[in-house]
Structures are given as structure tokens and as C-alpha cells.
Amino acid sequence: MEKFRAVLDLLLKHRNALGYGLVSLLTAGGERIFSTAVFQCPCSAACNLPYGLVFLLVPALALFLLGYVLSARTWRLLTGCCAPGARTDCGAALRGALVCAQLSAVAVVAPLTWVAVALLGGSFYECAATGSAFVARRLCFGRSPGCAAQLPRVPCHQVQAPEVQDLQKELKAQSQVLGWALIAVVIIVLLIFTSITRCLSPVSFLQLKFWKIYLEQEQQILKSQATEHATELAKENIKCFFECSHPKEYNTPSVKDWQQISSLYTFNPKEQYYSILHKYVNRKEKNRSIRSSKEDAVVPVLGFVDSSDITSTPDL
């Protein structure tokens, strides 16, 4: 039992990295299934380019949008933003734009994995490139006069001329070089971005660890208390319905209270709060709004504060 608990703790500690690894693995597996079981290049001068680009880019776009949909931070940002009386000043819009940029950086992992694996495989690129007039002119320069006309049939191995069919190897090599170049660029950009956000962090390494532990405990207790309160309220309402009686009074947060603790977290060096809930319960005046002020800022390294919700816990 202790060994199982140690393994579970290790998985929970590194679940963010494991999650990215699983997403990348599933994306790579999906690409291989598409390229072998679904993808069939039409080998037509008119269709090769759009067909290859659709298989290369449309799934990447779908994965990018799915990254937005699956992020709790997306819905924290969007829910209620168009409601009457919602705050729409320039500061709030700028903070929203910064959050969108951070969401995009996270959501782009799966699409780039798809494109990189597809380029390493070479099938989509070969099909698209053989339908491009520009590529045909470059590849067929100095070759037989019928090279450009035969090039779209290269992915289907329907070309009789050996020198034209051998162009498939060149196309695959180009695709794989682009794939490895994309992987290298992504890793370098990710390293630079992570280093910069860590260097600009207003809090220390150990405080970040403590911060994440606090958020995990807060979300667990909030979920437990919310479940208990909702259960008691539901039981009371059902009991009164069957007994035809009036329910006793329950203290439940108002709509305004829920809106305030659902807003985006912003950092203020003068007030150290570990979550928007922490900030709400420590407000000096009961009627005071805790919405962001001019001194508050969206700090990239603290993005995990908004990424957690009542059904999930942050990474340690």
C-alpha cells in the first residue's frame, strides 16, 4: 500500500508534464492512424495541394481549438463577460488579451506535435508538394520535359520514369528536415519563454511551491464544502416539497459573491493573496469589489492560479 501511495504521489506531482506527454503521444498516434488508414493522396495536379494541406493543417486547427475548450481558464475568462454591467475598461481588456496569449501558448502544444509528426512521416507533405506548380518547377528544373506533368502521380507510384519517381525521396527528405526544424524551434522557444517568465517572477521558487500546495488544498476543501452545502440544501428542499412546509433559511453566497471569486486572478505586490477567494474573504469592506485595480498585473508564472477549478487541482 505504501509503494502504491508513493507511485500515486509521484504521478500527481508530475501530472502536468505527464499530461503534455500523453497529449503528444496521442496526437502522434492519431497522425499515424490518419496517414495509414484514412489518407489517400488523389495524385491529381488540381487536388494534391489542397488535399495534403487539409490533412496537415485542419486537424492541427481542431486540436488548437480543443486546447482552448478544455482549459478551465478559458471559461473563467469568458463566462459572464458579455452580461449587462460587465466591466469593459481598457485595463480589463488588456489583462484578458494577456490571458488569451498564455492560453494560446498552452493550446499550441498538440497542434505543433501533429504538424511535426506529420512532417516526419512525409505523406501529407509529399502529396501537397507534388500539386504545387512552384515546387514542380524547382524539382523538375533540368529534367525530362514531362516531369512536371508526371510529378502529381509520384505519391501513388504511378510514374514510369525512374528519375521522376526518385523525386519522392527528395520530397520525403525535405519534409523530415522541416519536421526536425520545427521541433528544434519549438523547444528553443519554450525554453526561452519559460526562462523569461521564471526570471520575471515576483515570488521565489519555494514560495511558488507553497502557493501550489495552498491552491490544491483550497480547491479540495472548496469542493468538499460545496458538495456538503449543496447536499444539505437539496435535502431540505425535497423534504419541504413532500411535507408541504416552508424550508429553513440557508446562508448561500449571492450571485455577486460568486462572480467576484470567479474573476481572473491578478497579482499585486502590496497585497499578498494566494487566490481570488483568499482576496475576497480578506477584503476590508463587505461591499467592496475585489475586481482588478490599476496596480494589479497578470503575471505569466502565476497562470496556474486560474487554471485550477473546483473539479481539478494544480500541478506541484
Coordinates of C-alpha atoms in Angstrom, one line a residue:
M1 CA 0.0 0.0 0.0
E2 CA 2.8 2.4 0.8
K3 CA 4.5 1.6 -2.5
F4 CA 1.2 2.3 -4.3
R5 CA 0.9 5.6 -2.4
A6 CA 4.4 6.6 -3.3
V7 CA 3.8 5.9 -7.0
L8 CA 0.5 7.9 -6.9
D9 CA 2.2 10.8 -5.2
L10 CA 4.8 10.8 -7.9
L11 CA 2.2 10.8 -10.7
L12 CA 0.3 13.6 -9.0
K13 CA 3.5 15.6 -8.6
H14 CA 4.4 15.4 -12.2
R15 CA 0.9 15.2 -13.7
N16 CA 1.3 18.4 -15.8
A17 CA 4.4 17.0 -17.6
L18 CA 2.8 13.6 -17.9
G19 CA -0.3 15.3 -19.3
Y20 CA 1.7 17.1 -22.0
G21 CA 3.5 13.8 -22.8
L22 CA 0.2 11.9 -23.1
V23 CA -1.3 14.6 -25.3
S24 CA 1.8 14.5 -27.6
L25 CA 1.7 10.6 -27.7
L26 CA -2.0 10.5 -28.5
T27 CA -1.5 13.2 -31.2
A28 CA 1.4 11.3 -32.7
G29 CA -0.6 8.0 -32.7
G30 CA -3.6 9.7 -34.2
E31 CA -1.4 11.1 -37.0
R32 CA -0.1 7.7 -37.9
I33 CA -3.6 6.2 -38.0
F34 CA -4.7 9.0 -40.3
S35 CA -1.7 8.7 -42.6
T36 CA -2.0 4.9 -43.0
A37 CA -5.7 4.2 -42.8
V38 CA -7.5 7.4 -43.9
F39 CA -5.1 9.4 -46.1
Q40 CA -5.2 8.6 -49.8
C41 CA -3.5 11.1 -52.0
P42 CA -5.6 11.7 -55.2
C43 CA -2.5 12.0 -57.3
S44 CA -4.1 14.8 -59.3
A45 CA -2.5 18.1 -60.2
A46 CA -5.6 20.0 -59.1
C47 CA -6.3 18.1 -55.9
N48 CA -2.9 17.2 -54.4
L49 CA -2.1 20.6 -52.8
P50 CA -5.5 21.3 -51.1
Y51 CA -5.9 17.6 -50.1
G52 CA -2.4 17.4 -48.5
L53 CA -2.8 20.8 -46.7
V54 CA -6.2 19.9 -45.3
F55 CA -4.8 16.7 -43.7
L56 CA -1.7 18.7 -42.4
L57 CA -3.4 21.8 -41.1
V58 CA -7.1 21.2 -40.3
P59 CA -6.5 18.6 -37.6
A60 CA -3.9 21.0 -36.1
L61 CA -6.5 23.7 -36.0
A62 CA -9.0 21.4 -34.4
L63 CA -6.5 20.4 -31.7
F64 CA -5.7 24.1 -31.1
L65 CA -9.4 25.0 -30.5
L66 CA -9.8 21.9 -28.4
G67 CA -7.0 23.2 -26.2
Y68 CA -9.0 26.3 -25.5
V69 CA -12.2 24.3 -24.8
L70 CA -10.5 22.0 -22.3
S71 CA -8.9 24.9 -20.3
A72 CA -10.7 26.0 -17.2
R73 CA -9.1 29.4 -17.6
T74 CA -10.9 29.9 -20.9
W75 CA -14.3 29.6 -19.3
R76 CA -13.3 31.6 -16.3
L77 CA -12.4 34.4 -18.7
L78 CA -15.5 34.2 -20.9
T79 CA -18.3 33.3 -18.5
G80 CA -20.3 36.5 -17.9
C81 CA -18.0 38.8 -19.9
C82 CA -20.9 39.9 -22.1
A83 CA -23.5 40.1 -19.3
P84 CA -25.2 43.5 -18.6
G85 CA -23.0 45.6 -16.4
A86 CA -19.8 43.6 -17.1
R87 CA -16.6 45.5 -16.8
T88 CA -15.1 46.5 -20.2
D89 CA -12.4 49.1 -19.5
C90 CA -9.1 49.1 -21.2
G91 CA -7.2 47.6 -18.3
A92 CA -9.6 44.6 -18.1
A93 CA -9.3 44.2 -21.9
L94 CA -5.5 44.2 -21.8
R95 CA -5.4 41.6 -19.0
G96 CA -7.9 39.5 -21.0
A97 CA -5.6 39.7 -24.0
L98 CA -2.6 38.6 -21.9
V99 CA -4.5 35.7 -20.6
C100 CA -5.5 34.7 -24.2
A101 CA -1.9 34.8 -25.2
Q102 CA -1.0 32.5 -22.4
L103 CA -3.8 30.2 -23.3
S104 CA -2.6 30.1 -26.9
A105 CA 0.9 29.2 -25.8
V106 CA -0.5 26.1 -23.9
A107 CA -3.1 25.2 -26.6
V108 CA -0.5 25.2 -29.4
V109 CA 1.4 22.1 -28.0
A110 CA -0.9 19.5 -29.6
P111 CA -1.1 21.2 -33.0
L112 CA 2.6 21.6 -33.3
T113 CA 3.0 17.9 -32.3
W114 CA 0.6 16.9 -35.1
V115 CA 2.4 19.0 -37.7
A116 CA 5.9 17.9 -36.6
V117 CA 4.9 14.2 -36.6
A118 CA 3.2 14.6 -40.0
L119 CA 6.2 16.2 -41.5
L120 CA 8.5 13.4 -40.2
G121 CA 6.2 10.9 -41.8
G122 CA 6.3 12.8 -45.1
S123 CA 3.0 11.5 -46.6
F124 CA 1.0 14.8 -46.3
Y125 CA 3.9 17.0 -47.4
E126 CA 4.6 14.7 -50.5
C127 CA 1.0 14.9 -51.6
A128 CA 0.8 18.7 -51.1
A129 CA 4.2 19.5 -52.7
T130 CA 3.5 17.4 -55.8
G131 CA 0.4 19.5 -56.5
S132 CA 2.3 22.8 -56.3
A133 CA 3.4 24.5 -59.5
F134 CA 6.2 26.3 -57.8
V135 CA 7.6 23.0 -56.3
A136 CA 7.2 21.3 -59.7
R137 CA 9.3 24.0 -61.5
R138 CA 12.0 23.8 -58.9
L139 CA 12.2 19.9 -58.7
C140 CA 11.9 19.4 -62.5
F141 CA 14.4 22.0 -63.5
G142 CA 16.9 20.3 -65.9
R143 CA 14.9 17.1 -66.1
S144 CA 12.8 15.5 -68.8
P145 CA 10.0 17.7 -70.3
G146 CA 7.2 15.5 -68.9
C147 CA 8.5 15.7 -65.4
A148 CA 6.1 18.4 -64.2
A149 CA 3.1 16.6 -65.7
Q150 CA 4.1 13.3 -64.0
L151 CA 5.0 14.7 -60.6
P152 CA 1.4 14.6 -59.1
R153 CA 1.4 10.8 -59.6
V154 CA 4.6 10.3 -57.7
P155 CA 2.9 9.6 -54.3
C156 CA 0.9 6.8 -55.9
H157 CA 4.0 5.2 -57.5
Q158 CA 2.3 5.5 -61.0
V159 CA 5.3 7.1 -62.7
Q160 CA 7.3 5.1 -65.3
A161 CA 10.3 7.4 -65.5
P162 CA 12.8 6.4 -62.7
E163 CA 14.3 9.8 -62.4
V164 CA 10.8 11.3 -61.7
Q165 CA 9.8 8.6 -59.2
D166 CA 13.1 9.2 -57.3
L167 CA 11.9 12.7 -56.5
Q168 CA 9.7 11.1 -53.8
K169 CA 12.9 10.5 -51.8
E170 CA 13.8 14.2 -52.1
L171 CA 10.4 15.3 -51.0
K172 CA 10.4 13.0 -48.0
A173 CA 13.8 14.3 -47.0
Q174 CA 12.6 17.9 -47.3
S175 CA 9.5 17.0 -45.1
Q176 CA 11.6 15.4 -42.4
V177 CA 14.1 18.3 -42.3
L178 CA 11.2 20.7 -41.8
G179 CA 9.8 18.4 -39.1
W180 CA 13.0 18.3 -37.1
A181 CA 13.5 22.1 -37.7
L182 CA 10.0 22.7 -36.2
I183 CA 10.8 20.5 -33.2
A184 CA 14.0 22.4 -32.6
V185 CA 12.4 25.8 -32.9
V186 CA 9.5 24.8 -30.5
I187 CA 12.0 23.5 -27.9
I188 CA 14.1 26.6 -28.1
V189 CA 11.1 29.0 -27.9
L190 CA 9.7 27.0 -25.0
L191 CA 13.0 27.1 -23.1
I192 CA 13.4 30.9 -23.7
F193 CA 9.7 31.6 -22.7
T194 CA 10.0 29.5 -19.5
S195 CA 13.3 31.1 -18.6
I196 CA 12.0 34.6 -19.1
T197 CA 8.8 34.0 -17.1
R198 CA 10.8 32.5 -14.2
C199 CA 13.3 35.4 -14.3
L200 CA 10.5 37.9 -14.1
S201 CA 8.7 36.0 -11.3
P202 CA 7.8 38.4 -8.4
V203 CA 8.0 35.4 -5.9
S204 CA 10.7 32.9 -5.1
F205 CA 10.9 29.3 -6.1
L206 CA 9.9 27.9 -2.7
Q207 CA 7.0 30.3 -2.4
L208 CA 5.7 29.1 -5.8
K209 CA 5.8 25.6 -4.4
F210 CA 3.9 26.7 -1.3
W211 CA 1.5 28.6 -3.5
K212 CA 0.6 25.5 -5.5
I213 CA 0.2 23.4 -2.3
Y214 CA -2.2 26.1 -0.9
L215 CA -4.3 26.1 -4.1
E216 CA -4.5 22.3 -4.1
Q217 CA -5.8 22.3 -0.5
E218 CA -8.2 25.2 -1.2
Q219 CA -9.8 23.5 -4.1
Q220 CA -10.2 20.2 -2.3
I221 CA -11.8 21.9 0.7
L222 CA -14.0 24.1 -1.5
K223 CA -15.2 21.1 -3.4
S224 CA -15.9 19.2 -0.2
Q225 CA -17.7 22.2 1.4
A226 CA -19.7 23.0 -1.7
T227 CA -20.8 19.3 -2.0
E228 CA -21.8 19.2 1.6
H229 CA -23.7 22.5 1.4
A230 CA -25.5 21.6 -1.8
T231 CA -26.5 18.2 -0.4
E232 CA -28.0 19.8 2.7
L233 CA -29.8 22.4 0.6
A234 CA -31.2 19.8 -1.8
K235 CA -32.3 17.5 1.1
E236 CA -34.1 20.4 2.8
N237 CA -35.9 21.5 -0.4
I238 CA -37.0 17.9 -1.2
K239 CA -38.2 17.4 2.4
C240 CA -40.2 20.6 2.3
F241 CA -41.7 19.6 -1.1
F242 CA -43.1 16.3 0.2
E243 CA -44.1 17.7 3.6
C244 CA -45.7 20.8 2.0
S245 CA -43.7 23.0 4.5
H246 CA -41.5 26.1 4.3
P247 CA -37.7 25.5 4.2
K248 CA -35.5 26.9 6.9
E249 CA -33.1 29.7 5.9
Y250 CA -29.8 28.7 4.4
N251 CA -26.9 31.2 4.0
T252 CA -25.7 30.8 0.4
P253 CA -23.3 33.2 -1.4
S254 CA -25.1 35.7 -3.7
V255 CA -24.7 36.0 -7.4
K256 CA -22.3 38.9 -6.9
D257 CA -20.2 36.8 -4.5
W258 CA -19.9 34.0 -7.0
Q259 CA -19.0 36.5 -9.8
Q260 CA -16.2 38.0 -7.7
I261 CA -14.5 34.8 -6.8
S262 CA -14.8 33.6 -10.4
S263 CA -12.9 36.6 -11.8
L264 CA -9.3 36.3 -13.1
Y265 CA -6.5 36.4 -10.5
T266 CA -4.1 39.4 -10.7
F267 CA -1.0 39.9 -8.7
N268 CA -0.5 43.0 -6.5
P269 CA 2.8 43.2 -4.6
K270 CA 1.2 45.3 -1.9
E271 CA -1.4 42.6 -1.1
Q272 CA -0.3 39.1 -0.9
Y273 CA -3.2 36.8 -1.7
Y274 CA -2.9 33.2 -2.9
S275 CA -6.2 33.1 -4.8
I276 CA -9.1 35.2 -5.7
L277 CA -11.1 33.5 -2.9
H278 CA -8.3 34.4 -0.5
K279 CA -8.5 38.0 -1.7
Y280 CA -12.3 38.0 -1.3
V281 CA -12.5 36.9 2.3
N282 CA -9.8 39.3 3.3
R283 CA -11.5 42.4 1.8
K284 CA -11.7 45.3 4.3
E285 CA -15.3 46.3 3.4
K286 CA -18.1 43.8 2.8
N287 CA -19.5 45.7 -0.1
R288 CA -16.1 46.4 -1.7
S289 CA -15.4 44.9 -5.1
I290 CA -12.2 42.9 -5.5
R291 CA -12.0 43.4 -9.3
S292 CA -8.5 44.2 -10.6
S293 CA -7.2 47.7 -10.0
K294 CA -4.6 49.6 -12.0
E295 CA -1.8 48.3 -9.8
D296 CA -2.7 44.7 -10.4
A297 CA -1.0 42.7 -13.2
V298 CA -1.3 39.4 -14.9
V299 CA 2.0 37.5 -14.1
P300 CA 2.7 34.6 -16.6
V301 CA 4.4 32.4 -13.9
L302 CA 1.2 32.6 -11.8
G303 CA -1.1 31.4 -14.6
F304 CA -1.7 28.2 -12.6
V305 CA -3.9 30.1 -10.1
D306 CA -6.7 30.5 -12.7
S307 CA -6.0 27.1 -14.3
S308 CA -7.5 25.2 -11.3
D309 CA -11.2 24.9 -10.6
I310 CA -13.5 23.0 -8.3
T311 CA -13.0 19.8 -10.2
S312 CA -9.2 19.9 -10.7
T313 CA -6.1 20.7 -8.7
P314 CA -2.9 22.5 -9.8
D315 CA 0.3 20.8 -10.6
L316 CA 3.0 20.6 -8.0

